[in-house]
Structures are given as structure tokens and as C-alpha cells.
mmCIF file of C-alpha atoms in Angstrom:
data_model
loop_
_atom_site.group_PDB
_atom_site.id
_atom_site.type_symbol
_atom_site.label_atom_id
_atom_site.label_comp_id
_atom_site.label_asym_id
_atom_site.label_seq_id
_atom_site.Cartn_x
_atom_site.Cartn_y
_atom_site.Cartn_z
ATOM 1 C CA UNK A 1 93.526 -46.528 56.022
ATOM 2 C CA UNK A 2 91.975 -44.896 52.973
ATOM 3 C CA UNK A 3 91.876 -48.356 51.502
ATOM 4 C CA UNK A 4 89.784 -50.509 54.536
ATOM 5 C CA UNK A 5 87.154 -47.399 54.937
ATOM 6 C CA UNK A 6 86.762 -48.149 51.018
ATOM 7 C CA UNK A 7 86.356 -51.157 52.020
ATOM 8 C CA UNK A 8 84.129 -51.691 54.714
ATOM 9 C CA UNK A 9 82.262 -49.273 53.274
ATOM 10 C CA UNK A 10 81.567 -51.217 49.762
ATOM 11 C CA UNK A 11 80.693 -54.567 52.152
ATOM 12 C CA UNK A 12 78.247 -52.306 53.842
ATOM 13 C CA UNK A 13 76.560 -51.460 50.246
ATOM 14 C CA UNK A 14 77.026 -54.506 49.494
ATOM 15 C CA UNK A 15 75.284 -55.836 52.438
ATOM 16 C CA UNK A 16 72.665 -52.830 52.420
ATOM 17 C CA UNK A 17 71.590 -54.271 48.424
ATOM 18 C CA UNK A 18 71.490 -57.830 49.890
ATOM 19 C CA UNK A 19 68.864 -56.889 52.457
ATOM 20 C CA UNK A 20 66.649 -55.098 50.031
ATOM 21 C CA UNK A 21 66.859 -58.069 47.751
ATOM 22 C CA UNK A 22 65.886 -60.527 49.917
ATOM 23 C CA UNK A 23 63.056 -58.157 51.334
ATOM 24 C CA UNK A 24 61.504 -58.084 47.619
ATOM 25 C CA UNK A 25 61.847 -61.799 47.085
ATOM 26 C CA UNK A 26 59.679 -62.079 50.893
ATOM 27 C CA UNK A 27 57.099 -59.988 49.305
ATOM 28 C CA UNK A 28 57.453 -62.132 46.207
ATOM 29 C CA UNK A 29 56.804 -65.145 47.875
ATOM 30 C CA UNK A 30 54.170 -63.803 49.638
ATOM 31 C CA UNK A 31 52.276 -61.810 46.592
ATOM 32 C CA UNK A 32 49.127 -63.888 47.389
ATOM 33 C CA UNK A 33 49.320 -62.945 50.722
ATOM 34 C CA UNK A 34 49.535 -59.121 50.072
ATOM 35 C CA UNK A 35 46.600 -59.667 47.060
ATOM 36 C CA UNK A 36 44.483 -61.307 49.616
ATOM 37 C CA UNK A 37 44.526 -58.246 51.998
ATOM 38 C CA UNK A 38 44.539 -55.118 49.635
ATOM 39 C CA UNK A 39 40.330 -54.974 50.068
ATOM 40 C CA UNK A 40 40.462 -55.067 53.687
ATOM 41 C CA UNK A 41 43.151 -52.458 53.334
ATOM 42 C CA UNK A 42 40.789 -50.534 51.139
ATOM 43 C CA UNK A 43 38.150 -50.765 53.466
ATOM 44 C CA UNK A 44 40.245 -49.266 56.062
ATOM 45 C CA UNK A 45 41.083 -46.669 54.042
ATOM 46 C CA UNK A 46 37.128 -45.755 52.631
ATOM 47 C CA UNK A 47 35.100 -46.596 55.946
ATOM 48 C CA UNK A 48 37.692 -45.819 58.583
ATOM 49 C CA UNK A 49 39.602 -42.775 57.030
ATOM 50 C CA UNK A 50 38.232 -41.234 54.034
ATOM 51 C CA UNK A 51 35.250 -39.962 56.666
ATOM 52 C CA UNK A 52 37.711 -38.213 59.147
ATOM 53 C CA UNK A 53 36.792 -35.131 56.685
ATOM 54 C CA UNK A 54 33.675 -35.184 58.296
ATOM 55 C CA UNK A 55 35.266 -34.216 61.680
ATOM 56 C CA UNK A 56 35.582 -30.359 60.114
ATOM 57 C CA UNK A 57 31.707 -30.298 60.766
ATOM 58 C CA UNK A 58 32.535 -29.649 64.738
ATOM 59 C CA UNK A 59 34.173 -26.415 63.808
ATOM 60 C CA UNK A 60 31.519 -24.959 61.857
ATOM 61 C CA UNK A 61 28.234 -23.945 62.185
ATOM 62 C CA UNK A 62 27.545 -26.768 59.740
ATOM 63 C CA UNK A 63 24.530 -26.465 56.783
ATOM 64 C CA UNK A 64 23.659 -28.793 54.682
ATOM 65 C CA UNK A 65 22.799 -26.690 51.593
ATOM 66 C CA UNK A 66 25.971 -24.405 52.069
ATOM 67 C CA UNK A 67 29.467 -25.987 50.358
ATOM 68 C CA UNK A 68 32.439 -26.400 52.586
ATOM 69 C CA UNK A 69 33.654 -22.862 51.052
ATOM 70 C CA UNK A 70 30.305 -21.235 51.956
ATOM 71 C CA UNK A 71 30.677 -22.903 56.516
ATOM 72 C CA UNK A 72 30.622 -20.540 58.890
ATOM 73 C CA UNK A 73 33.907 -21.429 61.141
ATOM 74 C CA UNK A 74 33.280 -21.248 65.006
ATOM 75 C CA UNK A 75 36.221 -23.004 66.243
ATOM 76 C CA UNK A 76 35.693 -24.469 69.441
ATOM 77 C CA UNK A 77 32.226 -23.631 70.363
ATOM 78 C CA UNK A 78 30.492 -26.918 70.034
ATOM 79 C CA UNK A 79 33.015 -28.371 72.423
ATOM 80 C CA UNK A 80 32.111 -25.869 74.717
ATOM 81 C CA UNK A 81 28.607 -25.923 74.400
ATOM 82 C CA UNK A 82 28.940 -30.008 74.865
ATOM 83 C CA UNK A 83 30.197 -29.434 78.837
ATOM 84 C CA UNK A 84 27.236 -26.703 79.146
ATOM 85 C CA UNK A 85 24.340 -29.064 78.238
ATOM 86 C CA UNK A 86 22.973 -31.002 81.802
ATOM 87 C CA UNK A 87 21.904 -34.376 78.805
ATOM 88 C CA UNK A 88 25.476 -34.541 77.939
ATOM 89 C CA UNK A 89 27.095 -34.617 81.324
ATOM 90 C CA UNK A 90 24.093 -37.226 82.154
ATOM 91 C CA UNK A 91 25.104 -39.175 79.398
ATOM 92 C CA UNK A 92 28.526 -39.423 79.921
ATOM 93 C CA UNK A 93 28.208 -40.424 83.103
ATOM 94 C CA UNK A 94 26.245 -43.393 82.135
ATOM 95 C CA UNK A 95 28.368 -44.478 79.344
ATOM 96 C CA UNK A 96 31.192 -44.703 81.745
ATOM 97 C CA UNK A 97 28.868 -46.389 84.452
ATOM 98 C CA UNK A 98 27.404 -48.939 81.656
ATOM 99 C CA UNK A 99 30.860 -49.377 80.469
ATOM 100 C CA UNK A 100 33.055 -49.943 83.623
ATOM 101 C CA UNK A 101 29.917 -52.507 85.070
ATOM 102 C CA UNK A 102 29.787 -55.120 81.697
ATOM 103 C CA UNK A 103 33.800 -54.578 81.441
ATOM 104 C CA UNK A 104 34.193 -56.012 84.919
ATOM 105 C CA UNK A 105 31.258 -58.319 85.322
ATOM 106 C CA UNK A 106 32.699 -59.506 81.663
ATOM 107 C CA UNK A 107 35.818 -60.081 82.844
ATOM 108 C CA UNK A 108 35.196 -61.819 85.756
ATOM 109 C CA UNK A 109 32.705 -64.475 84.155
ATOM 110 C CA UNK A 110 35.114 -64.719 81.271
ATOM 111 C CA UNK A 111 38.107 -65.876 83.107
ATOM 112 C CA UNK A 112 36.197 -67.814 86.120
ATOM 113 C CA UNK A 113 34.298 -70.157 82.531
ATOM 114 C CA UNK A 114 37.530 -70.594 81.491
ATOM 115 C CA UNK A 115 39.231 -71.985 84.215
ATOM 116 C CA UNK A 116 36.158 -74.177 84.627
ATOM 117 C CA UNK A 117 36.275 -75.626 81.235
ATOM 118 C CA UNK A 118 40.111 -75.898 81.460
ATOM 119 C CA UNK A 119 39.425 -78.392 84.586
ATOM 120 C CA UNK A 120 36.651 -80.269 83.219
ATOM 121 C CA UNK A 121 37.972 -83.500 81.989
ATOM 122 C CA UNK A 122 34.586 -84.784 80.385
ATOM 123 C CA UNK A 123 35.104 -83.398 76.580
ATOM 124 C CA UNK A 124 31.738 -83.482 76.547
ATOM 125 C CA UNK A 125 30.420 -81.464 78.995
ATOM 126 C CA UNK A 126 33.064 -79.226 78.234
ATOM 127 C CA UNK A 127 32.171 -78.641 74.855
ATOM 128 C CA UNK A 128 28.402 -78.270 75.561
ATOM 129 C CA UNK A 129 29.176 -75.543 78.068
ATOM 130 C CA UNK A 130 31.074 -74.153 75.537
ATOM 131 C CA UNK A 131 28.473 -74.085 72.733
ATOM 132 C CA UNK A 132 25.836 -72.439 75.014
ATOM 133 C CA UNK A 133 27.399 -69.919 76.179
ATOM 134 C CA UNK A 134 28.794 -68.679 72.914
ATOM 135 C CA UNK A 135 25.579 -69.002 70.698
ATOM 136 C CA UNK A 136 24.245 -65.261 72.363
ATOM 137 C CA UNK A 137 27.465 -63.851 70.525
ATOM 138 C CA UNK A 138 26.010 -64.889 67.168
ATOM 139 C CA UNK A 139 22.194 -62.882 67.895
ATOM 140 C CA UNK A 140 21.961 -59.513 67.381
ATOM 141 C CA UNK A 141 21.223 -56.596 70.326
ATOM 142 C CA UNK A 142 17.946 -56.027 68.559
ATOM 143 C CA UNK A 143 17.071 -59.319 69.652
ATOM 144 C CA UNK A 144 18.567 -59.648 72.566
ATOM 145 C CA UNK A 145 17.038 -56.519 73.734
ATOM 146 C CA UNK A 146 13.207 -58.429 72.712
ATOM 147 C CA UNK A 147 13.946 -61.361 75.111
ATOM 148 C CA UNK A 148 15.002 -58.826 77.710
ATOM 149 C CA UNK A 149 11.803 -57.364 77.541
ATOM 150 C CA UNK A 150 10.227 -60.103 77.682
ATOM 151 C CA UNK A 151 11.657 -61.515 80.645
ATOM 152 C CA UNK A 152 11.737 -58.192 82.637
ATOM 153 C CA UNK A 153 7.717 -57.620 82.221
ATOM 154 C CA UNK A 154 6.936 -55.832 85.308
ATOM 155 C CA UNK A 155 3.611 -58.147 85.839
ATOM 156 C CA UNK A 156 2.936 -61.382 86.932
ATOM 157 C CA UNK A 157 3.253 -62.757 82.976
ATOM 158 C CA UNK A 158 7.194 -61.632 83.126
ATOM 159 C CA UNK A 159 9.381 -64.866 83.474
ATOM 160 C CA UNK A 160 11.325 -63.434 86.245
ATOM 161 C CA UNK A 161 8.259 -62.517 88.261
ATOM 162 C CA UNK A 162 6.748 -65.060 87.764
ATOM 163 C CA UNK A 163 9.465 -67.550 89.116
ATOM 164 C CA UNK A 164 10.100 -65.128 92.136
ATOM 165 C CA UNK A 165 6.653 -64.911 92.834
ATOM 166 C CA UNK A 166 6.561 -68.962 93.023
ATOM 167 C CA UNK A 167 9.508 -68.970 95.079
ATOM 168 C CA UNK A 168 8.239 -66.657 97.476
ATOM 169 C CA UNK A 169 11.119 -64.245 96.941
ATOM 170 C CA UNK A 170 9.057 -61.101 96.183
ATOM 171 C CA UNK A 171 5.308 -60.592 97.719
ATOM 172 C CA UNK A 172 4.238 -58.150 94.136
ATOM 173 C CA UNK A 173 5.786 -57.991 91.023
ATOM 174 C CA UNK A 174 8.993 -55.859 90.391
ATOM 175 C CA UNK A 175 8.924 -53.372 88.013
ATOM 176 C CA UNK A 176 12.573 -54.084 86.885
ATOM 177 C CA UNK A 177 12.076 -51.562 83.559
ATOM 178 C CA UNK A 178 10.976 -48.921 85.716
ATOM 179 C CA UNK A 179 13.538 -48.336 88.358
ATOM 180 C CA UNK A 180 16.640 -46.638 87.592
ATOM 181 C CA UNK A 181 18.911 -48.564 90.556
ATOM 182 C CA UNK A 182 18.495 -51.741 88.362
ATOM 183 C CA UNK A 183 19.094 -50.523 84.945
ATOM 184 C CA UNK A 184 22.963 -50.245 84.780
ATOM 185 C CA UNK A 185 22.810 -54.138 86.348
ATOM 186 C CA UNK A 186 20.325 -55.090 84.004
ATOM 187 C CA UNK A 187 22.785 -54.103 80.976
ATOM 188 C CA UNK A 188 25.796 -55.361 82.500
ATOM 189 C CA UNK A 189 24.185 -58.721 83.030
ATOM 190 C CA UNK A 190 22.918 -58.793 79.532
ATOM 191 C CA UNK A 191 26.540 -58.085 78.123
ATOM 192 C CA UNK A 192 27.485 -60.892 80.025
ATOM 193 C CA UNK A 193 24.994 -63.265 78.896
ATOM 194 C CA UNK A 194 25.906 -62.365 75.308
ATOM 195 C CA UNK A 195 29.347 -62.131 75.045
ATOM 196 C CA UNK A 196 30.824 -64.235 78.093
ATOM 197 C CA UNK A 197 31.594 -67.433 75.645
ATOM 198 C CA UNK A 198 32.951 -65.825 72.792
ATOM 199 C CA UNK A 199 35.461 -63.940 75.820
ATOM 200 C CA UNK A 200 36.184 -67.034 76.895
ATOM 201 C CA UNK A 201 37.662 -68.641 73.620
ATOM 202 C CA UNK A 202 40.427 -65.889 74.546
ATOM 203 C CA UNK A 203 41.567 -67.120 77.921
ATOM 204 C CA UNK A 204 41.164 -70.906 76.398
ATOM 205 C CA UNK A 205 43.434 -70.441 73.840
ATOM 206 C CA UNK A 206 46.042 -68.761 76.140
ATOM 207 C CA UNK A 207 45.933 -71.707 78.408
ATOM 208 C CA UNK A 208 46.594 -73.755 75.943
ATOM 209 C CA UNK A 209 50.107 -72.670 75.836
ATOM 210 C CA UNK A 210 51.222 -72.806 79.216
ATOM 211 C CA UNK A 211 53.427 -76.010 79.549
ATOM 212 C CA UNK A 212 51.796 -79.297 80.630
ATOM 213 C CA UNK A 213 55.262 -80.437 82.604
ATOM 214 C CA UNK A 214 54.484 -77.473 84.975
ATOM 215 C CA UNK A 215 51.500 -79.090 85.933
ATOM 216 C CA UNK A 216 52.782 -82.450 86.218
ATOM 217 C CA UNK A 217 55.434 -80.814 88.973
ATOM 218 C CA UNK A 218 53.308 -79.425 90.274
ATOM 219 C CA UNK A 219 50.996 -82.343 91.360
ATOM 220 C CA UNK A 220 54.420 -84.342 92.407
ATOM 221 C CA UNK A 221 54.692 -81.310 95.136
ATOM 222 C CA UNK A 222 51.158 -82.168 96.195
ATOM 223 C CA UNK A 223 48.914 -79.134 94.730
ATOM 224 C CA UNK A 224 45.589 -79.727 94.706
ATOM 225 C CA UNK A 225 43.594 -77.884 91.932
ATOM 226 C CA UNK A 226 43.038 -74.283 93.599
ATOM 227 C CA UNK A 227 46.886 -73.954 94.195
ATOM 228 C CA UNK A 228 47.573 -74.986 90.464
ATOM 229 C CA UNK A 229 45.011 -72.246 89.096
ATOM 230 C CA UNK A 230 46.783 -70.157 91.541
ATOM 231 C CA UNK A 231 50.382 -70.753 90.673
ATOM 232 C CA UNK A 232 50.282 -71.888 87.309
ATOM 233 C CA UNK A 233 46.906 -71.035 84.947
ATOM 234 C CA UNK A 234 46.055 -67.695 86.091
ATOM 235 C CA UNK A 235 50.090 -66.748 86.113
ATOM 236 C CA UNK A 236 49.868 -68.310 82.709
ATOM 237 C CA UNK A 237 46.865 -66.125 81.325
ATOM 238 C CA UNK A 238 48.333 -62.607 83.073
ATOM 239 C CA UNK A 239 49.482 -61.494 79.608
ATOM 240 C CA UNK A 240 46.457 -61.960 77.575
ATOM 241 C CA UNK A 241 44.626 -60.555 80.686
ATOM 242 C CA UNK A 242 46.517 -57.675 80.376
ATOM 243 C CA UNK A 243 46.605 -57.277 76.988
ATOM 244 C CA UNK A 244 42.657 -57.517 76.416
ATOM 245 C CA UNK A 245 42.454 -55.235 79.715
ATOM 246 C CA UNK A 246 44.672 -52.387 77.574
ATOM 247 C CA UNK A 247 42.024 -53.575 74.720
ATOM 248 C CA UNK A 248 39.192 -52.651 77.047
ATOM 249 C CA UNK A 249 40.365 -48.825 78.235
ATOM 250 C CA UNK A 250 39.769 -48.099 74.439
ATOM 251 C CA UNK A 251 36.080 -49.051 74.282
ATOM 252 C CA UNK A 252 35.012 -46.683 77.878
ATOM 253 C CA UNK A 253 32.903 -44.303 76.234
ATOM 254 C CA UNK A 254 31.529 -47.144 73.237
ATOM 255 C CA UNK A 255 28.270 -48.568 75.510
ATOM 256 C CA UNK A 256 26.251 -50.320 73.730
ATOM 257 C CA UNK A 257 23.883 -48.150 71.696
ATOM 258 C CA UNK A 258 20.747 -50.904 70.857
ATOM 259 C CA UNK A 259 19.439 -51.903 74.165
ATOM 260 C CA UNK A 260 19.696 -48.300 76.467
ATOM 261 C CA UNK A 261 18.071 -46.668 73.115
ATOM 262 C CA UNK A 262 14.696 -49.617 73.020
ATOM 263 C CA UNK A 263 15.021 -50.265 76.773
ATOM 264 C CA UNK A 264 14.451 -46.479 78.089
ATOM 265 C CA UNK A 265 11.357 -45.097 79.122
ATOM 266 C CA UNK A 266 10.502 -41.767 80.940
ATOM 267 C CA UNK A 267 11.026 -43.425 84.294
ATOM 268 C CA UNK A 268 14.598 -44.325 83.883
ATOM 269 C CA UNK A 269 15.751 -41.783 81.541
ATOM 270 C CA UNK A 270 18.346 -40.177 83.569
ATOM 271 C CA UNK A 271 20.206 -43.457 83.482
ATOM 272 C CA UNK A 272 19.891 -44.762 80.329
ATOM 273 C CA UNK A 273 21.166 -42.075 77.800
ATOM 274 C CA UNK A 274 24.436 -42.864 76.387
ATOM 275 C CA UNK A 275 26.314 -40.309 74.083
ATOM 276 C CA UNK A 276 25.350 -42.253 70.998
ATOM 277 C CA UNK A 277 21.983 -41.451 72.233
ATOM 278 C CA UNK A 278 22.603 -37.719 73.112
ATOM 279 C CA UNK A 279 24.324 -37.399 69.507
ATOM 280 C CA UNK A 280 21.511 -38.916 67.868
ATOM 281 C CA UNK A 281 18.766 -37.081 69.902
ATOM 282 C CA UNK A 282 20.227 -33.766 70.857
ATOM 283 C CA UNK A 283 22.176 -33.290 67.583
ATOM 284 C CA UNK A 284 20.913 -35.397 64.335
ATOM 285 C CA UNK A 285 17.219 -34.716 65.170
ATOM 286 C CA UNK A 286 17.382 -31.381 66.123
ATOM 287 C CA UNK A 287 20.092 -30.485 63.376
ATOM 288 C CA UNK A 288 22.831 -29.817 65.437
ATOM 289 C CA UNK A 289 25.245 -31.239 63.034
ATOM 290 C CA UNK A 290 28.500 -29.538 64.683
ATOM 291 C CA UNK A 291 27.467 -30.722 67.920
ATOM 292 C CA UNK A 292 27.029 -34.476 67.479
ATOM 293 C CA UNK A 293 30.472 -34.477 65.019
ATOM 294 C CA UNK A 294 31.836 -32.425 68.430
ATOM 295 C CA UNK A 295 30.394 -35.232 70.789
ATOM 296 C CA UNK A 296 31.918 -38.333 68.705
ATOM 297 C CA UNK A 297 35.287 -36.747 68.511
ATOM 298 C CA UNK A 298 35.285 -36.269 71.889
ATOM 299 C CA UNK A 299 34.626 -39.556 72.439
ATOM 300 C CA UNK A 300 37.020 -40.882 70.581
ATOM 301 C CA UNK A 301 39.905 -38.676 71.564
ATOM 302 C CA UNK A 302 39.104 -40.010 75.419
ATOM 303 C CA UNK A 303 39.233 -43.813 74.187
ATOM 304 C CA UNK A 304 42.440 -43.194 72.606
ATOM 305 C CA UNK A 305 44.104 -41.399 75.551
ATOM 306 C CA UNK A 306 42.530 -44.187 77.872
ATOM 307 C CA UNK A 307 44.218 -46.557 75.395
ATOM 308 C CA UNK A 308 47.705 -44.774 75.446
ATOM 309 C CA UNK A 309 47.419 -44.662 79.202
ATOM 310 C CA UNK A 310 46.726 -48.304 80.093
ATOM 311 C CA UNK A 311 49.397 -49.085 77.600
ATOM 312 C CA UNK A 312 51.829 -46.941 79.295
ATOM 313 C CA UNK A 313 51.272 -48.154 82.640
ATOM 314 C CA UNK A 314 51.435 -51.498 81.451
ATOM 315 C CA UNK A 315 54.915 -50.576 80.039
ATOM 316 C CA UNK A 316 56.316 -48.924 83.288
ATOM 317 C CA UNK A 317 55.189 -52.042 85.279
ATOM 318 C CA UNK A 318 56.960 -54.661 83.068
ATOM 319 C CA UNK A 319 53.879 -56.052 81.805
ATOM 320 C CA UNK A 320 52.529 -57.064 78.431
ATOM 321 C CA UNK A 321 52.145 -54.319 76.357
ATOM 322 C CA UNK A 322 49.997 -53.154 72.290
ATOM 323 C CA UNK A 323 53.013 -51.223 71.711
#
């Protein structure tokens, strides 16, 4: 007895010092690999990491000329003060609003483009389409933000004035910049315009995995084109909808920071604060260094619950899952 527990327990070393063998000659194999990534690991590590010690800040009564020694500790008084403050409530509730508004009108466009382009049989066209609408990825929100302007003047010079004046769709100019009911559109629209192409690339790639023959049975059964997209592409792309939806719950509270910060006036205001915004107004400028730090971990914490959430739900449903 003695004897095959001896046994079975040298195969099991045995086995155990086979494993880790093989494991170093993988790495071996792939040393160029591993070279290859050790600066993006780095950067990780210095950009991503290294500046969590700055998160202490929102528990002290942070100076700059004192040392870390010499803080005053106040525990969780900037987080309390946050939910006090009317700017920070406003501003939350328009990072959610700006958020929620280009996350659906981005998914929408994104998937609808994509199932367009998968049906187009004219390479040409196809590709076209797809240049266009990716090229707004590749400009920055500074930029972006100057044509918006531009097109939004609230005179009879601004583009869209002027073409809805023509067409006899407005009697006097709109002042689009000026009215707060437009402004959360007006963002999620941009977004849109910007980023719908690149999005797409996502749900292109997915569909070109799902299996041509299920097509081809599908028009022997007499489908027309709806009832494929219906039964076959967008069953097809559920995963990687899914997946980039999970993606999405972690960016809630990340609006955009560029085009509320130049777009705002005194008019809209009250809608166009985001908590970048409050950080950089109600804490950097008026050196309430505990406060901001307090805001962006907040923030953070919230997208990473959001995160854990959507992927949980995901799990308990069956569905496609980040973990």
C-alpha cells in the first residue's frame, strides 16, 4: 500500500517538474514576446499606479509646502463636503445625463452602420462609408469642439441656421448654444459623429465570424434580409454587444471633459458642468486639493462598481462576460 502511495506520489512530482519545465521553455520561446511588452508594463506601473499615492490627498487637509509627515488628517470630510456642495450634485447629474445620451445614441448608430455595411455588396461604397465615418475618430475634441461652434452660431451666418432658414423650417435663428434643453443632444450627437466609425470596426469584425452556411440556409428557407439580421447577424453580434455594453458601465461618470468645458457659457451652465469640470474649478483653482482628489476617487470607485455590476448580471443571465 505503502509502496503505490510512494508511487503515485513520485509520478505526481514527477509530473508537477514536467509542467514547470515546459512552462519555462513557453516563456523561452516567447522571450521576444515578453521583451516587447515590459515598457507598456512599465507604463502601467508609473502612469497608472505609482500616482494612487496621490489618493492620500482626500484625507487630509492637503498643503503644498507641508511634507506628507507635516498633513493634517481629516478622514472623511471631503467626501462629505462633496454631497453638501449644490455644483457637485449639478455636475453629477450631467455627467450621468451626457454619459447615458452618447452611450445609447452611440450604440445605436454603431450597430445600425454595421449591419448596413455588412449588406452592402458594392466594396466600394462600402469602404467609402467606412472611411468617412471613421476619419472624426482621428481629430481631436479641441477641434471638434471649433467646428461645433461654428456650425451652431446662433445667427443667420451659422450653417445650421442658415440651411433651416432656407428651408423654411425655423422663421429666426436658433440660439442652439444658449438653451440648456439642447445641450445634452448637442454632445451626444457630436460623440456620435466622432466616434460612430471607429465603433463600428467592432461589430464588423464580430460579423465576420458568424458562419456563412447559416446564411446560405437560411435563404433556402426563404428569408429575406430583415429576417436574416434578425435571426442570424444581430444573434451573431449579442456577445460583443454585451461585452462592449459591460465596457461601457465603466466609463458613466468619464463625459467628455473638452467640449462641455469650451462649449459652456452663463446661459447653459447648469447643464454643462461635468465633475472634471467641478474638480478643476471648485478644487484646483480655488486650492481645494483634498476635494478634487475626493471627487476623482469617487468617481472612479462608482465606474468600477458599475463595472462589477454589469459584469455580474451578465454572469447570472448566461451571457458573455470580462470575468
Amino acid at each position: 500500500m505503502k509502496s503505490k502511495k510512494a508511487a503515485v506520489s513520485a509520478d505526481m512530482k514527477a509530473a508537477d517538474l514536467a509542467n514547470k519545465k515546459s512552462k519555462w521553455k513557453l516563456l523561452g520561446k516567447q522571450k521576444v514576446l515578453i521583451l516587447m511588452s515590459v515598457p507598456f508594463v512599465l507604463y502601467i506601473i508609473l502612469f497608472r499606479y505609482v500616482p494612487l499615492w496621490g489618493w492620500t490627498m482626500a484625507f487630509q487637509d492637503y498643503k503644498p509646502y507641508k511634507t506628507f509627515s507635516q498633513q493634517d488628517w481629516v478622514g472623511m470630510k471631503w467626501f462629505i463636503q462633496l454631497f453638501k456642495e449644490k455644483e457637485f450634485l449639478l455636475s453629477l447629474r450631467n455627467t450621468v445625463g451626457m454619459s447615458l445620451i452618447s452611450t445609447a445614441l452611440g450604440y445605436i448608430t454603431a450597430i445600425l452602420i454595421a449591419i448596413f455595411l455588412n449588406e452592402v455588396r458594392y466594396i466600394g461604397v462600402k469602404r467609402f462609408v467606412q472611411t468617412v465615418s471613421y476619419l472624426p475618430h482621428f481629430l481631436s475634441w479641441v477641434i471638434v469642439t471649433g467646428l461645433v461652434a461654428n456650425v451652431l452660431v446662433g445667427d443667420k451666418t451659422g450653417i445650421l441656421n442658415g440651411i433651416l432658414l432656407k428651408l423654411r423650417l425655423v422663421k429666426e435663428p436658433v440660439q442652439w448654444l444658449a438653451i440648456q434643453k439642447y445641450f445634452w443632444h448637442i454632445i451626444g450627437w457630436t460623440y456620435v459623429w466622432k466616434e460612430v466609425g471607429w465603433n463600428t470596426i467592432v461589430y464588423l469584425g464580430a460579423m465576420t465570424a458568424i458562419d456563412p452556411c447559416l446564411y446560405e440556409a437560411a435563404q433556402i428557407d426563404g428569408c429575406g434580409r430583415l429576417r436574416k439580421i434578425w435571426h442570424i447577424t444581430l444573434p451573431g453580434i449579442k456577445p460583443t454587444i454585451i461585452i462592449m455594453m459591460i465596457m461601457s458601465a465603466g466609463h458613466i461618470l468619464d463625459a467628455n471633459f473638452e467640449m462641455p468645458y469650451l462649449l459652456q457659457n452663463g446661459m447653459i451652465q447648469d447643464v454643462a458642468e461635468t465633475i472634471d469640470i467641478y474638480v478643476l474649478k471648485y478644487g484646483f483653482k480655488l486650492s481645494r486639493y483634498g476635494l478634487a482628489t475626493a471627487a476623482g476617487i469617487f468617481k472612479n470607485v462608482v465606474n468600477i462598481l458599475l463595472l462589477v455590476i454589469a459584469n455580474g448580471i451578465a454572469k447570472k443571465s448566461g451571457e458573455e462576460r470580462l470575468i
